[in-house]
Amino acid sequence: MSSPERQKALKGMKDVLPPDIYLWQKVERTASELFSAYGFREMRTPVAEATAVFSRGIGEGTDIVEKEMYTFEDKGGRSITLRPEGTASAVRCFVENQLHTLPSPQKYYYLGPMFRYERPQSGRYRQFYQIGAEVFGSAAPAVDAEVMSMLRHFLMRLGLGSLNFQVNSIGCEECRPGYKQALLAYFAPVTGDLCPDCQRRYLHNPLRILDCKVRRCIELRKDAPRVTEHLCTGCEAHFRKLLDLLKLLNVPYTVNHEMVRGLDYYTRTTFEVTSEDLGAQNAVTAGGRYDNLVRNCGGPDTPAFGFATGIERIVDLLKQTLLPPEPAPAIFIAALGEQAHDAAMVIADGLREEHIWVELGEPAASLKSQMRKADRLSSEYVFILGDDELNSGLISWKRLSDGTAGKVSRADVGSFLSGRR
RNA sequence: GUGAGCGUAGUUCAAUGGUUAGAGCACUGGAUUGUGGUUCCAGUUGUUGGGGGUUCGAGUCCCCUCGCUCACCCCA
């Protein structure tokens, strides 16, 4: 509103500030501590990659690749894309650095911003943050269960233990074509009754009809064949073992035969964690197995499993239950006069070196206004430093919570604080 | 990309088409010497998102545009 044009963050991109930032830090800290206990190590990859990393990795026909990527040419004429998700980058990194030569399976986690050019809405941003984890080099259902259990513990530690795990298996390249045929045969007589979107899906990606939200489509698919009834013996055994292990590890799940993933690379296990308290974009975490992706990206045959969780969505849920704690200074020093302020700076400097949070009043401000500011900051103590204190060497202190006050010699400030706090 | 709703002070919101657009909160200062919260007093803040039109007169009605929000699509 002032005369120079006021700058704004881009559409769908947000600043994260206190107090929310404390929740972000808590989420990130919890993830790195807990995931480490499961043997996951951090992997940091660039936010931009050659476009082919994603178009090949995620799948040419997916919505992400077709219309949601931030793609541009750099000054050398190369096609560059801001990563729309983490798995493709992680796979590129795995292959490029030949991580398969290390003891297998290899477990990594990552966190950072992702970019998708979409219309923003509740819980959806153009720059959004994910925490993801990937396991490379094991086809065992034990890995699926272990990672999902880790995720559950992560959510529980954050106080989100009641979230709903939905699990499905979408088979592999051996059994999925047969299922697709069965689905096409089932819908063939009623294609005209499907919604326009599903008529399109019928031609391009019939699996997607299963998660259409249109009521008519839901009715029409009531008796549709289920993926899990068309699994090959390998996929079937994998799925059954996974469910057993989830039970064993107390991961509360429901099998959702209609859950289909939008990314092309999934095989066998897919899962999602959703919440009722998020609005339309209700997925907190999504993941699954991708046994062919590493090979398809030029690496050795390496089965893999992973997930990604949206930090904004977790923070949204956290904000519904607990308010972010606002940290407060331990001491506010109100100094009266230039000489006192100089002395206060020295005292503050020493205390801060001990990692004690100290704030100083404005040099020329009245005592009243400094007291008011200390109160507003919720400082635990106020130290008052004026001529009297300079002469006597005794600093006046006051505890704001109960109004108790006293004096302490400058030399004893350190022990005063450790004794009182 | 499609659809709907909303744009007035830092913020939450007022203002039957009619003077100079107001209030709470917040912020700053003060209420006799150097003590916060409660109270009282005073003060600051606006291109009513922008542009055009109708009208004697537009924050209010119409059109365009920009922005925000929610939903669809899709997804974390």
Tab-separated table of C-alpha atoms (C1' of nucleotides) in Angstrom:
chain	number	residue	atom	x	y	z
A	1	MET	CA	0.000	0.000	0.000
A	2	SER	CA	2.997	2.254	0.265
A	3	SER	CA	4.202	3.844	-2.912
A	4	PRO	CA	6.867	1.313	-3.881
A	5	GLU	CA	5.276	-1.841	-5.169
A	6	ARG	CA	4.830	-4.317	-2.363
A	7	GLN	CA	6.399	-7.686	-3.075
A	8	LYS	CA	4.588	-10.905	-2.398
A	9	ALA	CA	5.577	-14.544	-2.255
A	10	LEU	CA	4.559	-16.482	-5.337
A	11	LYS	CA	1.181	-18.131	-5.489
A	12	GLY	CA	1.188	-21.361	-3.559
A	13	MET	CA	4.459	-20.563	-1.784
A	14	LYS	CA	4.492	-19.598	1.863
A	15	ASP	CA	6.759	-18.173	4.505
A	16	VAL	CA	7.034	-20.304	7.611
A	17	LEU	CA	7.505	-18.208	10.734
A	18	PRO	CA	7.283	-18.558	14.493
A	19	PRO	CA	5.268	-19.908	16.120
A	20	ASP	CA	4.625	-22.498	13.398
A	21	ILE	CA	8.319	-22.955	12.784
A	22	TYR	CA	8.667	-24.678	16.167
A	23	LEU	CA	6.282	-27.382	15.021
A	24	TRP	CA	8.232	-27.777	11.790
A	25	GLN	CA	11.431	-28.161	13.777
A	26	LYS	CA	9.796	-30.705	16.030
A	27	VAL	CA	8.582	-32.752	13.071
A	28	GLU	CA	11.970	-32.693	11.401
A	29	ARG	CA	13.847	-33.477	14.588
A	30	THR	CA	11.526	-36.361	15.425
A	31	ALA	CA	11.990	-37.852	11.980
A	32	SER	CA	15.755	-37.707	11.955
A	33	GLU	CA	16.062	-39.124	15.489
A	34	LEU	CA	13.619	-41.942	14.974
A	35	PHE	CA	14.599	-42.873	11.442
A	36	SER	CA	18.223	-43.111	12.538
A	37	ALA	CA	17.216	-45.807	15.005
A	38	TYR	CA	15.903	-47.806	12.078
A	39	GLY	CA	19.206	-47.443	10.252
A	40	PHE	CA	18.138	-44.731	7.847
A	41	ARG	CA	20.752	-42.177	6.907
A	42	GLU	CA	20.125	-38.808	5.406
A	43	MET	CA	20.475	-38.195	1.685
A	44	ARG	CA	20.486	-34.671	0.259
A	45	THR	CA	19.944	-34.289	-3.425
A	46	PRO	CA	19.607	-31.126	-5.516
A	47	VAL	CA	16.146	-29.586	-5.832
A	48	ALA	CA	16.569	-29.477	-9.606
A	49	GLU	CA	17.347	-32.334	-11.959
A	50	ALA	CA	17.472	-32.934	-15.667
A	51	THR	CA	13.858	-33.191	-16.768
A	52	ALA	CA	14.343	-36.767	-17.939
A	53	VAL	CA	14.989	-37.899	-14.356
A	54	PHE	CA	11.326	-37.249	-13.620
A	55	SER	CA	9.669	-37.881	-16.949
A	56	ARG	CA	11.266	-41.322	-17.104
A	57	GLY	CA	11.106	-42.047	-13.406
A	58	ILE	CA	7.591	-40.958	-12.591
A	59	GLY	CA	6.075	-41.905	-15.950
A	60	GLU	CA	5.310	-39.908	-19.083
A	61	GLY	CA	1.584	-40.360	-18.789
A	62	THR	CA	1.187	-39.169	-15.217
A	63	ASP	CA	-0.462	-35.882	-14.327
A	64	ILE	CA	2.658	-34.781	-12.538
A	65	VAL	CA	4.785	-35.082	-15.643
A	66	GLU	CA	2.124	-34.002	-18.091
A	67	LYS	CA	1.040	-30.763	-16.486
A	68	GLU	CA	2.434	-30.105	-13.017
A	69	MET	CA	6.183	-29.743	-13.383
A	70	TYR	CA	8.193	-26.567	-13.017
A	71	THR	CA	10.294	-27.043	-16.133
A	72	PHE	CA	12.524	-24.443	-17.750
A	73	GLU	CA	15.587	-24.131	-19.890
A	74	ASP	CA	18.820	-23.079	-18.275
A	75	LYS	CA	21.237	-20.785	-20.049
A	76	GLY	CA	22.917	-23.734	-21.706
A	77	GLY	CA	19.667	-24.824	-23.297
A	78	ARG	CA	19.228	-27.861	-21.034
A	79	SER	CA	15.760	-28.791	-19.819
A	80	ILE	CA	15.714	-28.481	-16.037
A	81	THR	CA	12.908	-29.423	-13.662
A	82	LEU	CA	12.320	-28.558	-10.022
A	83	ARG	CA	11.667	-31.873	-8.326
A	84	PRO	CA	7.964	-32.651	-7.978
A	85	GLU	CA	8.647	-35.559	-5.602
A	86	GLY	CA	11.598	-37.244	-3.975
A	87	THR	CA	11.756	-40.832	-5.139
A	88	ALA	CA	12.961	-40.201	-8.688
A	89	SER	CA	15.826	-38.066	-7.405
A	90	ALA	CA	16.713	-40.634	-4.773
A	91	VAL	CA	16.835	-43.337	-7.425
A	92	ARG	CA	19.012	-41.208	-9.681
A	93	CYS	CA	21.319	-40.608	-6.738
A	94	PHE	CA	21.374	-44.307	-5.870
A	95	VAL	CA	22.305	-45.253	-9.408
A	96	GLU	CA	24.776	-42.443	-10.037
A	97	ASN	CA	26.698	-43.081	-6.838
A	98	GLN	CA	26.538	-46.859	-7.280
A	99	LEU	CA	25.161	-47.294	-3.805
A	100	HIS	CA	24.267	-50.885	-4.607
A	101	THR	CA	27.934	-51.687	-3.991
A	102	LEU	CA	27.369	-50.944	-0.297
A	103	PRO	CA	25.884	-53.581	2.002
A	104	SER	CA	22.278	-54.096	1.097
A	105	PRO	CA	19.610	-53.094	1.837
A	106	GLN	CA	20.470	-49.418	1.794
A	107	LYS	CA	18.172	-47.160	3.787
A	108	TYR	CA	17.933	-43.411	3.270
A	109	TYR	CA	15.696	-40.582	4.328
A	110	TYR	CA	15.463	-37.078	2.963
A	111	LEU	CA	13.543	-33.913	3.586
A	112	GLY	CA	13.044	-30.732	1.680
A	113	PRO	CA	10.916	-28.741	-0.714
A	114	MET	CA	9.091	-30.193	-3.704
A	115	PHE	CA	7.452	-28.197	-6.486
A	116	ARG	CA	4.301	-28.777	-8.450
A	117	TYR	CA	2.534	-26.263	-10.616
A	118	GLU	CA	-1.033	-26.818	-9.432
A	119	ARG	CA	-3.875	-24.630	-8.306
A	120	PRO	CA	-3.336	-24.226	-4.555
A	121	GLN	CA	-5.998	-25.218	-2.080
A	122	SER	CA	-6.242	-26.277	1.514
A	123	GLY	CA	-3.211	-28.452	2.290
A	124	ARG	CA	-1.790	-28.101	-1.191
A	125	TYR	CA	1.019	-25.782	-2.172
A	126	ARG	CA	3.231	-25.238	-5.182
A	127	GLN	CA	6.274	-25.430	-2.977
A	128	PHE	CA	5.630	-28.009	-0.312
A	129	TYR	CA	7.840	-30.028	1.964
A	130	GLN	CA	8.158	-33.739	2.291
A	131	ILE	CA	9.996	-36.132	4.530
A	132	GLY	CA	10.631	-39.330	2.642
A	133	ALA	CA	12.368	-42.630	3.233
A	134	GLU	CA	13.514	-45.249	0.766
A	135	VAL	CA	14.910	-48.757	1.147
A	136	PHE	CA	16.893	-50.141	-1.770
A	137	GLY	CA	17.805	-53.754	-2.356
A	138	SER	CA	15.272	-55.940	-0.619
A	139	ALA	CA	12.128	-57.533	-1.980
A	140	ALA	CA	11.093	-58.890	1.399
A	141	PRO	CA	7.667	-57.956	2.738
A	142	ALA	CA	9.476	-57.510	6.050
A	143	VAL	CA	10.864	-54.270	4.654
A	144	ASP	CA	7.403	-52.978	3.793
A	145	ALA	CA	6.216	-53.774	7.297
A	146	GLU	CA	9.305	-52.369	8.976
A	147	VAL	CA	9.034	-49.061	7.175
A	148	MET	CA	5.316	-48.728	7.779
A	149	SER	CA	5.870	-49.498	11.432
A	150	MET	CA	8.558	-46.837	11.572
A	151	LEU	CA	6.134	-44.384	10.069
A	152	ARG	CA	3.536	-45.292	12.637
A	153	HIS	CA	5.982	-44.707	15.477
A	154	PHE	CA	6.910	-41.394	13.921
A	155	LEU	CA	3.286	-40.302	13.824
A	156	MET	CA	2.667	-41.609	17.327
A	157	ARG	CA	5.556	-39.620	18.732
A	158	LEU	CA	4.002	-36.554	17.235
A	159	GLY	CA	0.694	-37.375	18.864
A	160	LEU	CA	-0.967	-38.554	15.662
A	161	GLY	CA	-1.322	-42.202	16.641
A	162	SER	CA	-4.936	-42.571	15.552
A	163	LEU	CA	-4.365	-42.005	11.858
A	164	ASN	CA	-5.691	-44.522	9.425
A	165	PHE	CA	-3.338	-46.780	7.437
A	166	GLN	CA	-4.797	-48.059	4.199
A	167	VAL	CA	-3.032	-50.839	2.375
A	168	ASN	CA	-3.442	-52.467	-0.988
A	169	SER	CA	-1.492	-54.494	-3.491
A	170	ILE	CA	-1.643	-53.575	-7.121
A	171	GLY	CA	0.337	-56.589	-8.312
A	172	CYS	CA	3.245	-56.651	-10.675
A	173	GLU	CA	3.805	-56.614	-14.412
A	174	GLU	CA	2.855	-60.297	-14.467
A	175	CYS	CA	-0.562	-60.135	-12.854
A	176	ARG	CA	-1.670	-56.554	-13.394
A	177	PRO	CA	-2.438	-56.878	-17.117
A	178	GLY	CA	-4.854	-59.704	-16.358
A	179	TYR	CA	-6.568	-57.634	-13.732
A	180	LYS	CA	-6.821	-54.697	-16.077
A	181	GLN	CA	-8.565	-56.922	-18.590
A	182	ALA	CA	-11.011	-58.131	-15.962
A	183	LEU	CA	-11.768	-54.535	-15.038
A	184	LEU	CA	-12.324	-53.494	-18.643
A	185	ALA	CA	-14.641	-56.446	-19.144
A	186	TYR	CA	-16.608	-55.495	-16.047
A	187	PHE	CA	-17.124	-51.872	-17.050
A	188	ALA	CA	-17.593	-52.507	-20.781
A	189	PRO	CA	-21.400	-52.781	-20.637
A	190	VAL	CA	-21.775	-49.569	-18.592
A	191	THR	CA	-19.105	-47.254	-19.977
A	192	GLY	CA	-21.811	-44.865	-21.142
A	193	ASP	CA	-23.001	-44.411	-17.538
A	194	LEU	CA	-19.582	-43.481	-16.182
A	195	CYS	CA	-18.704	-39.844	-15.610
A	196	PRO	CA	-16.768	-38.144	-18.426
A	197	ASP	CA	-13.532	-38.386	-16.457
A	198	CYS	CA	-13.992	-42.111	-15.966
A	199	GLN	CA	-14.818	-42.634	-19.624
A	200	ARG	CA	-11.419	-41.152	-20.302
A	201	ARG	CA	-9.880	-43.286	-17.562
A	202	TYR	CA	-11.502	-46.372	-19.090
A	203	LEU	CA	-9.350	-45.818	-22.152
A	204	HIS	CA	-6.113	-44.706	-20.550
A	205	ASN	CA	-5.930	-45.893	-16.969
A	206	PRO	CA	-8.888	-48.059	-15.940
A	207	LEU	CA	-7.473	-48.595	-12.449
A	208	ARG	CA	-8.235	-44.983	-11.666
A	209	ILE	CA	-11.961	-45.551	-12.025
A	210	LEU	CA	-11.661	-47.229	-8.657
A	211	ASP	CA	-11.043	-44.024	-6.759
A	212	CYS	CA	-13.428	-41.718	-8.596
A	213	LYS	CA	-15.538	-39.654	-6.207
A	214	VAL	CA	-18.663	-39.393	-8.375
A	215	ARG	CA	-21.532	-41.220	-6.681
A	216	ARG	CA	-22.745	-42.905	-9.839
A	217	CYS	CA	-19.291	-44.303	-10.533
A	218	ILE	CA	-19.048	-45.574	-6.969
A	219	GLU	CA	-22.322	-47.468	-7.445
A	220	LEU	CA	-21.283	-48.854	-10.779
A	221	ARG	CA	-18.070	-50.322	-9.427
A	222	LYS	CA	-19.657	-51.882	-6.359
A	223	ASP	CA	-19.166	-55.422	-7.702
A	224	ALA	CA	-16.034	-54.734	-9.709
A	225	PRO	CA	-13.303	-57.362	-9.508
A	226	ARG	CA	-10.683	-56.701	-6.833
A	227	VAL	CA	-6.979	-56.476	-7.493
A	228	THR	CA	-6.153	-58.730	-4.628
A	229	GLU	CA	-8.190	-61.518	-6.221
A	230	HIS	CA	-6.075	-61.367	-9.346
A	231	LEU	CA	-2.606	-61.408	-7.830
A	232	CYS	CA	-0.033	-63.915	-9.018
A	233	THR	CA	1.275	-66.331	-6.411
A	234	GLY	CA	4.352	-64.210	-5.684
A	235	CYS	CA	2.365	-61.017	-5.150
A	236	GLU	CA	-0.264	-62.861	-3.193
A	237	ALA	CA	2.294	-64.354	-0.804
A	238	HIS	CA	3.978	-60.971	-0.436
A	239	PHE	CA	0.724	-59.242	0.417
A	240	ARG	CA	-0.365	-61.933	2.871
A	241	LYS	CA	2.969	-61.865	4.686
A	242	LEU	CA	2.866	-58.076	4.867
A	243	LEU	CA	-0.560	-58.102	6.501
A	244	ASP	CA	0.627	-60.716	9.022
A	245	LEU	CA	3.620	-58.620	9.926
A	246	LEU	CA	1.570	-55.452	10.259
A	247	LYS	CA	-0.631	-57.276	12.724
A	248	LEU	CA	2.433	-58.535	14.584
A	249	LEU	CA	3.835	-55.009	14.821
A	250	ASN	CA	0.495	-53.529	15.870
A	251	VAL	CA	0.143	-51.308	12.857
A	252	PRO	CA	-3.598	-50.750	12.586
A	253	TYR	CA	-4.512	-51.030	8.938
A	254	THR	CA	-7.471	-51.490	6.678
A	255	VAL	CA	-7.204	-53.082	3.271
A	256	ASN	CA	-8.540	-50.679	0.682
A	257	HIS	CA	-9.123	-52.474	-2.583
A	258	GLU	CA	-9.902	-49.231	-4.310
A	259	MET	CA	-6.710	-47.391	-3.470
A	260	VAL	CA	-4.744	-46.743	-6.641
A	261	ARG	CA	-1.641	-44.660	-6.886
A	262	GLY	CA	-1.140	-41.936	-9.423
A	263	LEU	CA	2.497	-42.667	-10.072
A	264	ASP	CA	3.456	-45.319	-12.587
A	265	TYR	CA	6.325	-46.915	-10.753
A	266	TYR	CA	4.529	-48.768	-7.968
A	267	THR	CA	4.412	-52.548	-7.804
A	268	ARG	CA	2.806	-54.805	-5.229
A	269	THR	CA	2.354	-52.865	-2.001
A	270	THR	CA	0.801	-49.420	-1.971
A	271	PHE	CA	-0.328	-47.611	1.133
A	272	GLU	CA	-1.632	-44.294	2.307
A	273	VAL	CA	-2.156	-42.603	5.662
A	274	THR	CA	-5.124	-40.288	5.710
A	275	SER	CA	-6.837	-38.019	8.193
A	276	GLU	CA	-10.433	-36.890	8.514
A	277	ASP	CA	-9.290	-33.520	9.767
A	278	LEU	CA	-7.583	-32.142	6.690
A	279	GLY	CA	-10.214	-31.210	4.118
A	280	ALA	CA	-10.201	-32.587	0.609
A	281	GLN	CA	-6.457	-33.183	0.453
A	282	ASN	CA	-6.509	-35.773	3.189
A	283	ALA	CA	-3.387	-37.827	2.500
A	284	VAL	CA	-0.683	-37.327	5.101
A	285	THR	CA	1.622	-39.987	3.756
A	286	ALA	CA	1.711	-42.174	0.693
A	287	GLY	CA	4.098	-44.825	-0.424
A	288	GLY	CA	4.683	-48.292	-1.642
A	289	ARG	CA	6.965	-50.700	-3.381
A	290	TYR	CA	8.699	-49.980	-6.658
A	291	ASP	CA	10.630	-53.034	-7.699
A	292	ASN	CA	11.352	-52.001	-11.291
A	293	LEU	CA	12.186	-48.333	-11.003
A	294	VAL	CA	15.912	-48.618	-10.319
A	295	ARG	CA	16.394	-50.939	-13.285
A	296	ASN	CA	14.280	-48.680	-15.472
A	297	CYS	CA	16.511	-45.779	-14.525
A	298	GLY	CA	19.645	-47.553	-15.664
A	299	GLY	CA	20.664	-49.194	-12.406
A	300	PRO	CA	21.011	-52.837	-11.459
A	301	ASP	CA	17.909	-54.864	-10.722
A	302	THR	CA	17.046	-53.457	-7.292
A	303	PRO	CA	13.693	-53.874	-5.560
A	304	ALA	CA	12.769	-50.899	-3.376
A	305	PHE	CA	10.186	-49.531	-0.996
A	306	GLY	CA	9.517	-46.006	0.202
A	307	PHE	CA	7.110	-43.330	1.317
A	308	ALA	CA	6.764	-39.570	1.431
A	309	THR	CA	4.930	-37.567	4.035
A	310	GLY	CA	3.783	-33.965	3.732
A	311	ILE	CA	5.170	-31.712	6.433
A	312	GLU	CA	2.532	-28.995	5.994
A	313	ARG	CA	-0.224	-31.546	6.441
A	314	ILE	CA	1.345	-32.966	9.594
A	315	VAL	CA	1.826	-29.481	10.972
A	316	ASP	CA	-1.815	-28.706	10.146
A	317	LEU	CA	-2.897	-31.654	12.243
A	318	LEU	CA	-0.526	-30.759	15.050
A	319	LYS	CA	-1.923	-27.240	15.167
A	320	GLN	CA	-5.369	-28.633	15.767
A	321	THR	CA	-4.298	-30.197	19.039
A	322	LEU	CA	-1.342	-28.338	20.471
A	323	LEU	CA	-0.351	-24.742	20.108
A	324	PRO	CA	3.284	-24.293	19.213
A	325	PRO	CA	5.168	-23.369	22.384
A	326	GLU	CA	6.627	-19.886	22.131
A	327	PRO	CA	10.052	-19.828	23.754
A	328	ALA	CA	10.773	-16.889	26.052
A	329	PRO	CA	13.955	-15.222	27.207
A	330	ALA	CA	15.334	-16.118	30.620
A	331	ILE	CA	16.435	-12.583	31.362
A	332	PHE	CA	15.562	-9.122	30.209
A	333	ILE	CA	18.042	-6.473	31.278
A	334	ALA	CA	16.538	-3.036	31.726
A	335	ALA	CA	19.352	-0.519	31.768
A	336	LEU	CA	19.008	3.136	32.758
A	337	GLY	CA	21.483	5.435	31.144
A	338	GLU	CA	24.288	4.908	28.709
A	339	GLN	CA	26.826	3.698	31.232
A	340	ALA	CA	24.423	1.119	32.604
A	341	HIS	CA	23.529	-0.034	29.108
A	342	ASP	CA	27.186	-0.556	28.299
A	343	ALA	CA	27.575	-2.655	31.444
A	344	ALA	CA	24.415	-4.573	30.556
A	345	MET	CA	25.842	-5.466	27.187
A	346	VAL	CA	28.867	-7.009	28.847
A	347	ILE	CA	26.716	-9.015	31.247
A	348	ALA	CA	24.422	-10.181	28.468
A	349	ASP	CA	27.374	-11.194	26.357
A	350	GLY	CA	28.732	-13.430	29.085
A	351	LEU	CA	25.403	-15.094	29.787
A	352	ARG	CA	24.680	-15.695	26.132
A	353	GLU	CA	27.972	-17.488	25.856
A	354	GLU	CA	26.469	-19.928	28.365
A	355	HIS	CA	23.475	-20.323	26.037
A	356	ILE	CA	21.203	-18.317	28.264
A	357	TRP	CA	18.718	-16.263	26.295
A	358	VAL	CA	19.140	-12.623	27.323
A	359	GLU	CA	17.359	-9.593	25.893
A	360	LEU	CA	18.380	-5.995	26.366
A	361	GLY	CA	16.125	-2.960	26.582
A	362	GLU	CA	16.478	-0.123	24.132
A	363	PRO	CA	19.314	2.163	25.282
A	364	ALA	CA	17.278	5.308	25.929
A	365	ALA	CA	13.925	3.786	26.895
A	366	SER	CA	12.230	4.511	30.180
A	367	LEU	CA	12.159	1.832	32.849
A	368	LYS	CA	8.433	1.526	32.464
A	369	SER	CA	8.590	0.832	28.781
A	370	GLN	CA	11.406	-1.638	29.289
A	371	MET	CA	9.409	-3.451	31.954
A	372	ARG	CA	6.471	-3.560	29.619
A	373	LYS	CA	8.570	-5.056	26.873
A	374	ALA	CA	10.014	-7.662	29.225
A	375	ASP	CA	6.497	-8.633	30.170
A	376	ARG	CA	5.405	-8.833	26.583
A	377	LEU	CA	8.302	-11.138	25.783
A	378	SER	CA	7.331	-13.288	28.797
A	379	SER	CA	10.847	-13.026	30.113
A	380	GLU	CA	11.351	-15.029	33.267
A	381	TYR	CA	13.459	-12.426	35.037
A	382	VAL	CA	14.122	-8.740	34.655
A	383	PHE	CA	17.484	-7.388	35.755
A	384	ILE	CA	17.502	-3.690	36.497
A	385	LEU	CA	20.728	-1.816	36.080
A	386	GLY	CA	20.889	1.879	36.981
A	387	ASP	CA	23.144	4.239	38.892
A	388	ASP	CA	22.393	2.560	42.241
A	389	GLU	CA	23.403	-0.829	40.890
A	390	LEU	CA	26.500	0.500	39.194
A	391	ASN	CA	27.625	2.072	42.463
A	392	SER	CA	26.823	-0.871	44.729
A	393	GLY	CA	27.767	-3.668	42.322
A	394	LEU	CA	24.429	-5.321	43.166
A	395	ILE	CA	21.960	-5.952	40.363
A	396	SER	CA	18.245	-5.693	41.127
A	397	TRP	CA	16.214	-8.624	39.830
A	398	LYS	CA	12.543	-9.333	39.604
A	399	ARG	CA	10.698	-12.480	38.630
A	400	LEU	CA	7.766	-11.499	36.509
A	401	SER	CA	5.584	-14.523	37.188
A	402	ASP	CA	5.119	-13.715	40.891
A	403	GLY	CA	6.688	-10.317	41.359
A	404	THR	CA	9.372	-11.472	43.786
A	405	ALA	CA	12.451	-9.303	43.710
A	406	GLY	CA	15.902	-8.978	45.242
A	407	LYS	CA	19.496	-8.119	44.597
A	408	VAL	CA	22.427	-10.172	43.449
A	409	SER	CA	26.041	-9.253	43.040
A	410	ARG	CA	27.355	-9.112	39.545
A	411	ALA	CA	29.802	-11.927	40.179
A	412	ASP	CA	27.060	-14.255	41.411
A	413	VAL	CA	24.698	-13.876	38.487
A	414	GLY	CA	25.673	-17.234	37.034
A	415	SER	CA	25.056	-19.202	40.205
A	416	PHE	CA	21.927	-17.180	40.901
A	417	LEU	CA	20.468	-18.400	37.642
A	418	SER	CA	21.505	-22.014	37.982
A	419	GLY	CA	20.089	-22.039	41.502
A	420	ARG	CA	16.795	-20.430	40.610
A	421	ARG	CA	15.900	-22.147	37.382
B	1	G	C1'	-7.018	-26.202	-16.767
B	2	U	C1'	-12.598	-25.893	-14.666
B	3	G	C1'	-16.117	-23.934	-10.947
B	4	A	C1'	-17.701	-21.077	-6.612
B	5	G	C1'	-16.964	-17.436	-2.690
B	6	C	C1'	-14.334	-13.210	-0.854
B	7	G	C1'	-11.040	-8.411	-1.209
B	8	U	C1'	-12.276	-1.695	3.748
B	9	A	C1'	-6.190	0.502	8.967
B	10	G	C1'	-0.908	-4.085	11.054
B	11	U	C1'	-5.305	-7.425	12.421
B	12	U	C1'	-10.711	-8.730	13.288
B	13	C	C1'	-14.693	-6.377	11.408
B	14	A	C1'	-18.592	-1.856	10.823
B	15	A	C1'	-20.575	1.915	7.356
B	16	U	C1'	-30.338	1.857	4.156
B	17	G	C1'	-26.345	4.737	-3.161
B	18	G	C1'	-25.705	10.541	0.410
B	19	U	C1'	-21.083	15.240	4.286
B	20	U	C1'	-14.508	14.611	6.075
B	21	A	C1'	-14.912	5.909	5.709
B	22	G	C1'	-15.433	4.218	11.753
B	23	A	C1'	-14.738	0.712	16.223
B	24	G	C1'	-12.277	-3.245	19.119
B	25	C	C1'	-7.540	-5.453	19.393
B	26	A	C1'	-2.467	-4.368	18.434
B	27	C	C1'	1.338	-0.595	18.409
B	28	U	C1'	3.722	4.151	20.688
B	29	G	C1'	3.701	7.606	24.691
B	30	G	C1'	1.778	9.274	29.332
B	31	A	C1'	-1.071	8.967	34.497
B	32	U	C1'	5.013	13.563	39.902
B	33	U	C1'	11.406	10.625	41.342
B	34	G	C1'	13.471	3.640	39.183
B	35	U	C1'	9.185	-1.385	38.391
B	36	G	C1'	5.368	-5.123	33.958
B	37	G	C1'	0.334	-7.554	33.689
B	38	U	C1'	-5.561	-4.787	35.246
B	39	U	C1'	-7.438	0.370	34.620
B	40	C	C1'	-7.589	5.500	32.542
B	41	C	C1'	-5.953	9.285	28.869
B	42	A	C1'	-3.696	10.621	24.278
B	43	G	C1'	-1.523	9.531	19.539
B	44	U	C1'	-0.209	6.913	14.698
B	45	U	C1'	-2.091	3.992	10.445
B	46	G	C1'	-6.296	3.807	4.710
B	47	U	C1'	-5.004	5.282	-3.245
B	48	U	C1'	-11.909	0.940	0.492
B	49	G	C1'	-6.835	-4.551	-4.308
B	50	G	C1'	-6.326	-1.941	-9.383
B	51	G	C1'	-8.770	0.109	-13.877
B	52	G	C1'	-13.092	1.577	-16.402
B	53	G	C1'	-18.481	2.506	-16.458
B	54	U	C1'	-23.690	3.973	-14.524
B	55	U	C1'	-25.177	8.202	-11.303
B	56	C	C1'	-26.041	14.903	-9.175
B	57	G	C1'	-23.313	11.495	-5.841
B	58	A	C1'	-20.082	4.724	-5.614
B	59	G	C1'	-16.744	1.304	-0.143
B	60	U	C1'	-21.914	0.077	-1.777
B	61	C	C1'	-24.531	-1.107	-8.570
B	62	C	C1'	-22.245	-3.066	-13.599
B	63	C	C1'	-17.865	-4.719	-16.583
B	64	C	C1'	-12.672	-5.965	-16.854
B	65	U	C1'	-8.327	-7.190	-14.235
B	66	C	C1'	-5.245	-8.767	-10.158
B	67	G	C1'	-5.042	-11.283	-5.573
B	68	C	C1'	-6.779	-14.624	-1.729
B	69	U	C1'	-9.760	-18.882	-0.257
B	70	C	C1'	-12.301	-23.444	-1.079
B	71	A	C1'	-13.616	-27.390	-4.313
B	72	C	C1'	-12.929	-30.378	-9.023
B	73	C	C1'	-8.829	-32.688	-11.643
B	74	C	C1'	-4.783	-34.756	-9.155
B	75	C	C1'	-2.025	-35.517	-4.983
B	76	A	C1'	1.933	-34.955	0.143
